[in-house]
PDB file of C-alpha atoms in Angstrom:
ATOM      1  CA  MET A   1       0.546  -0.604   0.198  1.00  0.00           C
ATOM      2  CA  SER A   2       1.527   3.268  -0.831  1.00  0.00           C
ATOM      3  CA  LEU A   3       1.113   6.672   1.143  1.00  0.00           C
ATOM      4  CA  THR A   4      -2.500   8.558   0.820  1.00  0.00           C
ATOM      5  CA  LEU A   5      -2.620  11.924   1.740  1.00  0.00           C
ATOM      6  CA  PHE A   6      -6.270  13.134   3.109  1.00  0.00           C
ATOM      7  CA  TYR A   7      -6.161  16.610   1.393  1.00  0.00           C
ATOM      8  CA  GLY A   8      -9.309  19.061   2.631  1.00  0.00           C
ATOM      9  CA  VAL A   9     -11.041  21.521  -0.181  1.00  0.00           C
ATOM     10  CA  PRO A  10     -11.603  24.172  -0.489  1.00  0.00           C
ATOM     11  CA  GLU A  11      -7.954  25.700   0.218  1.00  0.00           C
ATOM     12  CA  GLY A  12      -7.481  23.725   2.879  1.00  0.00           C
ATOM     13  CA  CYS A  13      -4.091  23.593   4.723  1.00  0.00           C
ATOM     14  CA  SER A  14      -3.110  20.293   3.118  1.00  0.00           C
ATOM     15  CA  PHE A  15      -1.461  22.197   0.303  1.00  0.00           C
ATOM     16  CA  GLY A  16       1.563  22.094   1.435  1.00  0.00           C
ATOM     17  CA  SER A  17       2.001  18.426   2.111  1.00  0.00           C
ATOM     18  CA  ILE A  18       0.734  17.649  -1.062  1.00  0.00           C
ATOM     19  CA  VAL A  19       3.676  19.351  -2.656  1.00  0.00           C
ATOM     20  CA  ALA A  20       6.495  17.921  -0.282  1.00  0.00           C
ATOM     21  CA  LEU A  21       4.841  14.915  -1.879  1.00  0.00           C
ATOM     22  CA  GLU A  22       5.228  15.422  -4.804  1.00  0.00           C
ATOM     23  CA  TRP A  23       8.957  16.792  -4.322  1.00  0.00           C
ATOM     24  CA  SER A  24      10.078  13.532  -2.392  1.00  0.00           C
ATOM     25  CA  GLY A  25       9.815  10.767  -5.176  1.00  0.00           C
ATOM     26  CA  LEU A  26       7.331   8.405  -3.374  1.00  0.00           C
ATOM     27  CA  PRO A  27       4.662   6.783  -5.059  1.00  0.00           C
ATOM     28  CA  TYR A  28       1.500   8.211  -2.888  1.00  0.00           C
ATOM     29  CA  ARG A  29      -2.134   8.953  -3.949  1.00  0.00           C
ATOM     30  CA  LEU A  30      -4.891  10.811  -3.034  1.00  0.00           C
ATOM     31  CA  CYS A  31      -7.834  11.456  -1.262  1.00  0.00           C
ATOM     32  CA  ARG A  32     -10.123  14.632  -1.889  1.00  0.00           C
ATOM     33  CA  VAL A  33     -12.125  15.540   1.433  1.00  0.00           C
ATOM     34  CA  GLN A  34     -14.575  18.631   1.519  1.00  0.00           C
ATOM     35  CA  MET A  35     -14.708  20.746   3.783  1.00  0.00           C
ATOM     36  CA  PRO A  36     -17.133  21.517   5.952  1.00  0.00           C
ATOM     37  CA  GLU A  37     -19.443  18.567   4.722  1.00  0.00           C
ATOM     38  CA  VAL A  38     -17.260  15.610   4.657  1.00  0.00           C
ATOM     39  CA  VAL A  39     -14.954  16.400   7.084  1.00  0.00           C
ATOM     40  CA  SER A  40     -17.144  16.776  10.049  1.00  0.00           C
ATOM     41  CA  GLY A  41     -18.590  13.588   8.894  1.00  0.00           C
ATOM     42  CA  GLU A  42     -18.608  10.034  10.948  1.00  0.00           C
ATOM     43  CA  ASP A  43     -17.402   8.249   7.773  1.00  0.00           C
ATOM     44  CA  TYR A  44     -13.594  11.081   8.191  1.00  0.00           C
ATOM     45  CA  ARG A  45     -13.521  10.343  12.217  1.00  0.00           C
ATOM     46  CA  HIS A  46     -12.162   6.624  11.423  1.00  0.00           C
ATOM     47  CA  ILE A  47      -9.758   8.335   9.292  1.00  0.00           C
ATOM     48  CA  ASN A  48      -9.268  11.777  11.073  1.00  0.00           C
ATOM     49  CA  VAL A  49     -10.832  11.630  15.597  1.00  0.00           C
ATOM     50  CA  VAL A  50     -11.129  15.017  15.074  1.00  0.00           C
ATOM     51  CA  GLY A  51     -12.878  16.016  12.192  1.00  0.00           C
ATOM     52  CA  GLU A  52      -9.871  17.959  10.303  1.00  0.00           C
ATOM     53  CA  THR A  53      -7.192  17.409   7.345  1.00  0.00           C
ATOM     54  CA  PRO A  54      -4.985  16.647   6.291  1.00  0.00           C
ATOM     55  CA  SER A  55      -4.780  13.406   7.119  1.00  0.00           C
ATOM     56  CA  LEU A  56      -1.627  10.427   6.313  1.00  0.00           C
ATOM     57  CA  LEU A  57      -1.998   6.479   5.789  1.00  0.00           C
ATOM     58  CA  LEU A  58       1.413   5.372   5.727  1.00  0.00           C
ATOM     59  CA  PRO A  59       2.217   2.124   4.098  1.00  0.00           C
ATOM     60  CA  ASP A  60       1.860  -0.288   7.565  1.00  0.00           C
ATOM     61  CA  GLY A  61      -1.601   1.114   8.000  1.00  0.00           C
ATOM     62  CA  ARG A  62      -0.333   3.811  10.823  1.00  0.00           C
ATOM     63  CA  LEU A  63      -2.493   7.326  10.444  1.00  0.00           C
ATOM     64  CA  ILE A  64      -0.821  10.488  11.177  1.00  0.00           C
ATOM     65  CA  SER A  65      -2.498  13.828  11.654  1.00  0.00           C
ATOM     66  CA  GLU A  66      -2.054  16.790  11.754  1.00  0.00           C
ATOM     67  CA  SER A  67       0.472  19.174   9.054  1.00  0.00           C
ATOM     68  CA  MET A  68       3.286  19.564  11.495  1.00  0.00           C
ATOM     69  CA  ALA A  69       3.573  15.853  12.046  1.00  0.00           C
ATOM     70  CA  ILE A  70       2.624  14.798   8.653  1.00  0.00           C
ATOM     71  CA  LEU A  71       5.783  17.066   7.183  1.00  0.00           C
ATOM     72  CA  ASN A  72       8.080  15.915   9.561  1.00  0.00           C
ATOM     73  CA  CYS A  73       7.137  12.118   8.538  1.00  0.00           C
ATOM     74  CA  ILE A  74       7.627  12.816   5.397  1.00  0.00           C
ATOM     75  CA  GLY A  75      10.747  14.709   5.586  1.00  0.00           C
ATOM     76  CA  ALA A  76      12.345  12.109   7.244  1.00  0.00           C
ATOM     77  CA  ARG A  77      12.206  10.449   3.613  1.00  0.00           C
ATOM     78  CA  LEU A  78      14.135  13.156   2.440  1.00  0.00           C
ATOM     79  CA  ILE A  79      17.263  13.951   4.130  1.00  0.00           C
ATOM     80  CA  ASP A  80      19.569  12.506   1.025  1.00  0.00           C
ATOM     81  CA  LYS A  81      17.277  15.434  -0.867  1.00  0.00           C
ATOM     82  CA  GLY A  82      18.268  18.271   1.570  1.00  0.00           C
ATOM     83  CA  LEU A  83      14.382  18.652   2.526  1.00  0.00           C
ATOM     84  CA  GLY A  84      14.375  16.773   5.527  1.00  0.00           C
ATOM     85  CA  PHE A  85      17.209  16.373   7.767  1.00  0.00           C
ATOM     86  CA  ALA A  86      18.280  13.771  10.988  1.00  0.00           C
ATOM     87  CA  GLN A  87      16.610  14.507  14.398  1.00  0.00           C
ATOM     88  CA  GLY A  88      19.080  16.086  16.941  1.00  0.00           C
ATOM     89  CA  THR A  89      20.977  17.865  14.575  1.00  0.00           C
ATOM     90  CA  ALA A  90      20.524  21.783  14.107  1.00  0.00           C
ATOM     91  CA  GLU A  91      19.078  21.707  10.462  1.00  0.00           C
ATOM     92  CA  PHE A  92      16.097  19.605  12.174  1.00  0.00           C
ATOM     93  CA  ASP A  93      15.889  22.436  15.261  1.00  0.00           C
ATOM     94  CA  ARG A  94      15.628  25.169  12.824  1.00  0.00           C
ATOM     95  CA  LEU A  95      13.349  23.359  10.513  1.00  0.00           C
ATOM     96  CA  ASN A  96      11.312  22.077  13.178  1.00  0.00           C
ATOM     97  CA  GLN A  97      11.105  25.827  15.047  1.00  0.00           C
ATOM     98  CA  MET A  98       9.967  27.421  11.585  1.00  0.00           C
ATOM     99  CA  LEU A  99       7.190  24.706  11.134  1.00  0.00           C
ATOM    100  CA  ALA A 100       5.985  25.208  14.981  1.00  0.00           C
ATOM    101  CA  TYR A 101       6.156  29.075  13.694  1.00  0.00           C
ATOM    102  CA  LEU A 102       4.007  28.515  10.384  1.00  0.00           C
ATOM    103  CA  ASN A 103       1.379  25.959  12.605  1.00  0.00           C
ATOM    104  CA  THR A 104       1.032  28.143  15.101  1.00  0.00           C
ATOM    105  CA  SER A 105       1.583  32.023  15.210  1.00  0.00           C
ATOM    106  CA  PHE A 106       1.629  32.481  10.865  1.00  0.00           C
ATOM    107  CA  PHE A 107      -2.022  30.119  10.587  1.00  0.00           C
ATOM    108  CA  ASN A 108      -3.458  31.291  13.806  1.00  0.00           C
ATOM    109  CA  ALA A 109      -3.794  34.673  12.171  1.00  0.00           C
ATOM    110  CA  PHE A 110      -6.059  33.515   9.910  1.00  0.00           C
ATOM    111  CA  SER A 111      -8.302  32.482  12.109  1.00  0.00           C
ATOM    112  CA  ALA A 112     -10.612  35.395  13.060  1.00  0.00           C
ATOM    113  CA  LEU A 113     -10.781  35.907   9.377  1.00  0.00           C
ATOM    114  CA  TRP A 114     -11.573  32.335   8.035  1.00  0.00           C
ATOM    115  CA  HIS A 115     -14.567  32.847  11.295  1.00  0.00           C
ATOM    116  CA  THR A 116     -16.333  35.821   9.605  1.00  0.00           C
ATOM    117  CA  ALA A 117     -15.824  34.089   6.447  1.00  0.00           C
ATOM    118  CA  GLU A 118     -17.575  31.067   7.697  1.00  0.00           C
ATOM    119  CA  HIS A 119     -20.512  32.362  10.185  1.00  0.00           C
ATOM    120  CA  GLU A 120     -23.173  34.905  10.126  1.00  0.00           C
ATOM    121  CA  LEU A 121     -22.319  37.025  12.616  1.00  0.00           C
ATOM    122  CA  GLU A 122     -23.892  40.615  13.844  1.00  0.00           C
ATOM    123  CA  PRO A 123     -22.574  43.867  11.399  1.00  0.00           C
ATOM    124  CA  THR A 124     -20.675  44.885  14.222  1.00  0.00           C
ATOM    125  CA  GLU A 125     -19.399  42.004  15.672  1.00  0.00           C
ATOM    126  CA  LYS A 126     -17.682  41.353  12.191  1.00  0.00           C
ATOM    127  CA  GLN A 127     -16.399  44.619  11.786  1.00  0.00           C
ATOM    128  CA  VAL A 128     -14.556  44.090  14.956  1.00  0.00           C
ATOM    129  CA  LEU A 129     -13.166  40.366  14.071  1.00  0.00           C
ATOM    130  CA  VAL A 130     -11.950  41.525  10.628  1.00  0.00           C
ATOM    131  CA  ALA A 131     -10.102  44.452  12.012  1.00  0.00           C
ATOM    132  CA  TYR A 132      -8.664  42.274  14.708  1.00  0.00           C
ATOM    133  CA  GLY A 133      -7.358  39.354  12.159  1.00  0.00           C
ATOM    134  CA  LYS A 134      -6.391  41.903   9.779  1.00  0.00           C
ATOM    135  CA  ALA A 135      -4.310  43.055  12.209  1.00  0.00           C
ATOM    136  CA  LYS A 136      -3.073  39.834  13.048  1.00  0.00           C
ATOM    137  CA  VAL A 137      -1.920  38.719  10.028  1.00  0.00           C
ATOM    138  CA  GLU A 138      -0.259  41.598   9.171  1.00  0.00           C
ATOM    139  CA  LYS A 139       1.560  41.632  12.391  1.00  0.00           C
ATOM    140  CA  ALA A 140       2.641  37.953  11.478  1.00  0.00           C
ATOM    141  CA  HIS A 141       3.781  39.305   7.833  1.00  0.00           C
ATOM    142  CA  HIS A 142       6.120  41.538  10.156  1.00  0.00           C
ATOM    143  CA  MET A 143       7.923  38.628  11.697  1.00  0.00           C
ATOM    144  CA  LEU A 144       7.767  36.516   8.402  1.00  0.00           C
ATOM    145  CA  GLU A 145       9.801  39.534   6.400  1.00  0.00           C
ATOM    146  CA  ARG A 146      12.052  39.532   9.272  1.00  0.00           C
ATOM    147  CA  LEU A 147      12.432  35.921   9.694  1.00  0.00           C
ATOM    148  CA  LEU A 148      13.925  35.667   6.020  1.00  0.00           C
ATOM    149  CA  ALA A 149      16.202  38.195   7.318  1.00  0.00           C
ATOM    150  CA  GLY A 150      17.182  38.603   3.107  1.00  0.00           C
ATOM    151  CA  ARG A 151      17.378  35.465   2.266  1.00  0.00           C
ATOM    152  CA  LYS A 152      15.613  33.563  -1.088  1.00  0.00           C
ATOM    153  CA  TRP A 153      13.978  31.099   1.271  1.00  0.00           C
ATOM    154  CA  LEU A 154      13.075  30.485   5.261  1.00  0.00           C
ATOM    155  CA  LEU A 155      15.374  27.718   5.762  1.00  0.00           C
ATOM    156  CA  GLY A 156      18.757  26.821   2.940  1.00  0.00           C
ATOM    157  CA  ASP A 157      19.854  27.432  -0.211  1.00  0.00           C
ATOM    158  CA  GLY A 158      16.766  25.807  -1.714  1.00  0.00           C
ATOM    159  CA  PRO A 159      12.713  25.615  -1.513  1.00  0.00           C
ATOM    160  CA  GLY A 160      12.208  23.656   1.320  1.00  0.00           C
ATOM    161  CA  ILE A 161       9.154  21.827   3.285  1.00  0.00           C
ATOM    162  CA  ALA A 162       8.757  24.682   5.559  1.00  0.00           C
ATOM    163  CA  ASP A 163       8.180  26.976   2.424  1.00  0.00           C
ATOM    164  CA  ALA A 164       5.963  24.278   0.801  1.00  0.00           C
ATOM    165  CA  TYR A 165       3.894  24.575   4.059  1.00  0.00           C
ATOM    166  CA  PHE A 166       4.442  28.702   3.889  1.00  0.00           C
ATOM    167  CA  THR A 167       2.663  28.492   0.444  1.00  0.00           C
ATOM    168  CA  GLY A 168      -0.159  26.704   1.122  1.00  0.00           C
ATOM    169  CA  ILE A 169      -1.286  29.504   4.503  1.00  0.00           C
ATOM    170  CA  ALA A 170      -0.117  32.576   2.611  1.00  0.00           C
ATOM    171  CA  ARG A 171      -2.491  32.470  -0.442  1.00  0.00           C
ATOM    172  CA  TRP A 172      -5.114  32.499   2.564  1.00  0.00           C
ATOM    173  CA  ASN A 173      -4.134  36.385   2.010  1.00  0.00           C
ATOM    174  CA  GLU A 174      -5.444  36.643  -1.560  1.00  0.00           C
ATOM    175  CA  PHE A 175      -9.170  35.252  -0.521  1.00  0.00           C
ATOM    176  CA  HIS A 176      -9.696  37.531   2.867  1.00  0.00           C
ATOM    177  CA  LYS A 177      -7.833  40.906   1.204  1.00  0.00           C
ATOM    178  CA  ALA A 178      -5.634  40.994   4.815  1.00  0.00           C
ATOM    179  CA  VAL A 179      -2.948  42.894   3.834  1.00  0.00           C
ATOM    180  CA  ASP A 180      -1.020  44.428   0.889  1.00  0.00           C
ATOM    181  CA  ILE A 181       1.838  42.075   0.316  1.00  0.00           C
ATOM    182  CA  GLY A 182       3.489  44.029  -1.323  1.00  0.00           C
ATOM    183  CA  LEU A 183       4.267  46.013   1.166  1.00  0.00           C
ATOM    184  CA  PHE A 184       6.400  43.005   2.818  1.00  0.00           C
ATOM    185  CA  PRO A 185       9.003  42.640  -0.044  1.00  0.00           C
ATOM    186  CA  ALA A 186      10.844  39.430   0.891  1.00  0.00           C
ATOM    187  CA  VAL A 187       7.571  38.119   1.439  1.00  0.00           C
ATOM    188  CA  ASN A 188       6.046  38.521  -1.342  1.00  0.00           C
ATOM    189  CA  GLU A 189       9.124  37.713  -3.941  1.00  0.00           C
ATOM    190  CA  LEU A 190       8.955  33.926  -1.944  1.00  0.00           C
ATOM    191  CA  TYR A 191       5.737  33.747  -2.542  1.00  0.00           C
ATOM    192  CA  GLN A 192       5.689  34.273  -6.029  1.00  0.00           C
ATOM    193  CA  ARG A 193       8.666  32.248  -6.478  1.00  0.00           C
ATOM    194  CA  MET A 194       6.821  29.197  -4.910  1.00  0.00           C
ATOM    195  CA  GLN A 195       3.988  30.033  -7.576  1.00  0.00           C
ATOM    196  CA  GLN A 196       6.961  28.479 -10.197  1.00  0.00           C
ATOM    197  CA  GLU A 197       7.581  25.571  -8.468  1.00  0.00           C
ATOM    198  CA  PRO A 198       6.018  22.679 -10.637  1.00  0.00           C
ATOM    199  CA  ALA A 199       4.891  20.825  -7.817  1.00  0.00           C
ATOM    200  CA  VAL A 200       2.937  24.076  -6.390  1.00  0.00           C
ATOM    201  CA  ARG A 201       1.225  24.270  -9.955  1.00  0.00           C
ATOM    202  CA  PHE A 202       0.280  20.669  -9.284  1.00  0.00           C
ATOM    203  CA  ALA A 203      -1.152  21.523  -5.689  1.00  0.00           C
ATOM    204  CA  HIS A 204      -3.141  24.198  -7.080  1.00  0.00           C
ATOM    205  CA  ALA A 205      -4.787  22.236 -10.144  1.00  0.00           C
ATOM    206  CA  ILE A 206      -5.793  19.211  -7.752  1.00  0.00           C
ATOM    207  CA  GLU A 207      -7.343  21.503  -5.829  1.00  0.00           C
ATOM    208  CA  HIS A 208      -9.696  23.467  -8.557  1.00  0.00           C
ATOM    209  CA  GLN A 209      -9.817  19.519 -10.329  1.00  0.00           C
ATOM    210  CA  GLU A 210      -8.050  20.656 -13.629  1.00  0.00           C
ATOM    211  CA  LYS A 211      -5.143  18.668 -15.706  1.00  0.00           C
ATOM    212  CA  ALA A 212      -2.710  18.430 -12.980  1.00  0.00           C
ATOM    213  CA  GLU A 213       1.143  17.424 -14.186  1.00  0.00           C
ATOM    214  CA  SER A 214       3.126  15.785 -11.529  1.00  0.00           C
ATOM    215  CA  ILE A 215       7.009  15.395 -11.302  1.00  0.00           C
ATOM    216  CA  GLY A 216       6.656  12.654  -8.474  1.00  0.00           C
ATOM    217  CA  ARG A 217       4.834   9.592  -8.132  1.00  0.00           C
ATOM    218  CA  PHE A 218       1.700  10.353  -7.820  1.00  0.00           C
ATOM    219  CA  LEU A 219      -0.592   6.906  -8.499  1.00  0.00           C
ATOM    220  CA  GLY A 220      -3.564   8.720  -8.604  1.00  0.00           C
ATOM    221  CA  GLU A 221      -7.339  10.042  -6.172  1.00  0.00           C
ATOM    222  CA  ILE A 222      -9.400   7.726  -4.131  1.00  0.00           C
ATOM    223  CA  ASP A 223     -12.301   8.556  -2.643  1.00  0.00           C
ATOM    224  CA  LEU A 224     -12.937   8.521   0.419  1.00  0.00           C
ATOM    225  CA  ASP A 225     -15.188   4.871   1.234  1.00  0.00           C
ATOM    226  CA  GLU A 226     -12.184   3.255  -0.922  1.00  0.00           C
ATOM    227  CA  ALA A 227      -9.480   4.530   1.236  1.00  0.00           C
ATOM    228  CA  LEU A 228     -11.559   3.443   4.175  1.00  0.00           C
ATOM    229  CA  GLY A 229     -12.131  -0.269   2.439  1.00  0.00           C
ATOM    230  CA  LEU A 230      -7.805   0.117   2.562  1.00  0.00           C
ATOM    231  CA  LEU A 231      -7.486   1.206   6.549  1.00  0.00           C
ATOM    232  CA  ARG A 232      -9.753  -1.431   6.997  1.00  0.00           C
ATOM    233  CA  ARG A 233      -7.702  -4.145   5.138  1.00  0.00           C
ATOM    234  CA  ALA A 234      -4.438  -3.018   6.882  1.00  0.00           C
ATOM    235  CA  ALA A 235      -5.693  -3.153  10.388  1.00  0.00           C
TER     236      ALA A 235
END
């Protein structure tokens, strides 16, 4: 059984994991999970008890959830490619630190804005939350600008797992129109540079159900019922 990633749409944070799998050269499949309908259903709870994406089904039948854990799991298989690092090394610590920042501060900065987009609110309440959310997103972009410190990539001399995860979150700014990303030149340049990556273009195409050209070993998509069958057989 190959790796199977359960990815959420629309605009899921699973995006970075798809990019990482494309870079990995590992054979993998994808299972599309519509949010919020399917992801909160009882069938998907067999995959992820908290009803969130992404989740990763390993060849031995184990399941991993949470983006940070999944990216580290993929990265552990990419040490020879320079995209992952051995635990205990300085490089691993830096990667873990960057993923932790993206997973908490950067991701969380958009929470209030997503809440206003997904819930019916009183006009005054919505106005307050939007202002609060935009301030958090602006603060997170300022911090990322400082973390980049003139570098082209978040870590190392080329695109890596942290950049993949960053890209999946940073695109939310286009949806919410929270900040003018042009005011953050290093962040903007990183984001635009990542859009030219074939793996990123592939992930965009997959999400929008367009023709997708894999640079990796993508084996195709399966539906949730088929994935649950694989899980039962692996048990």
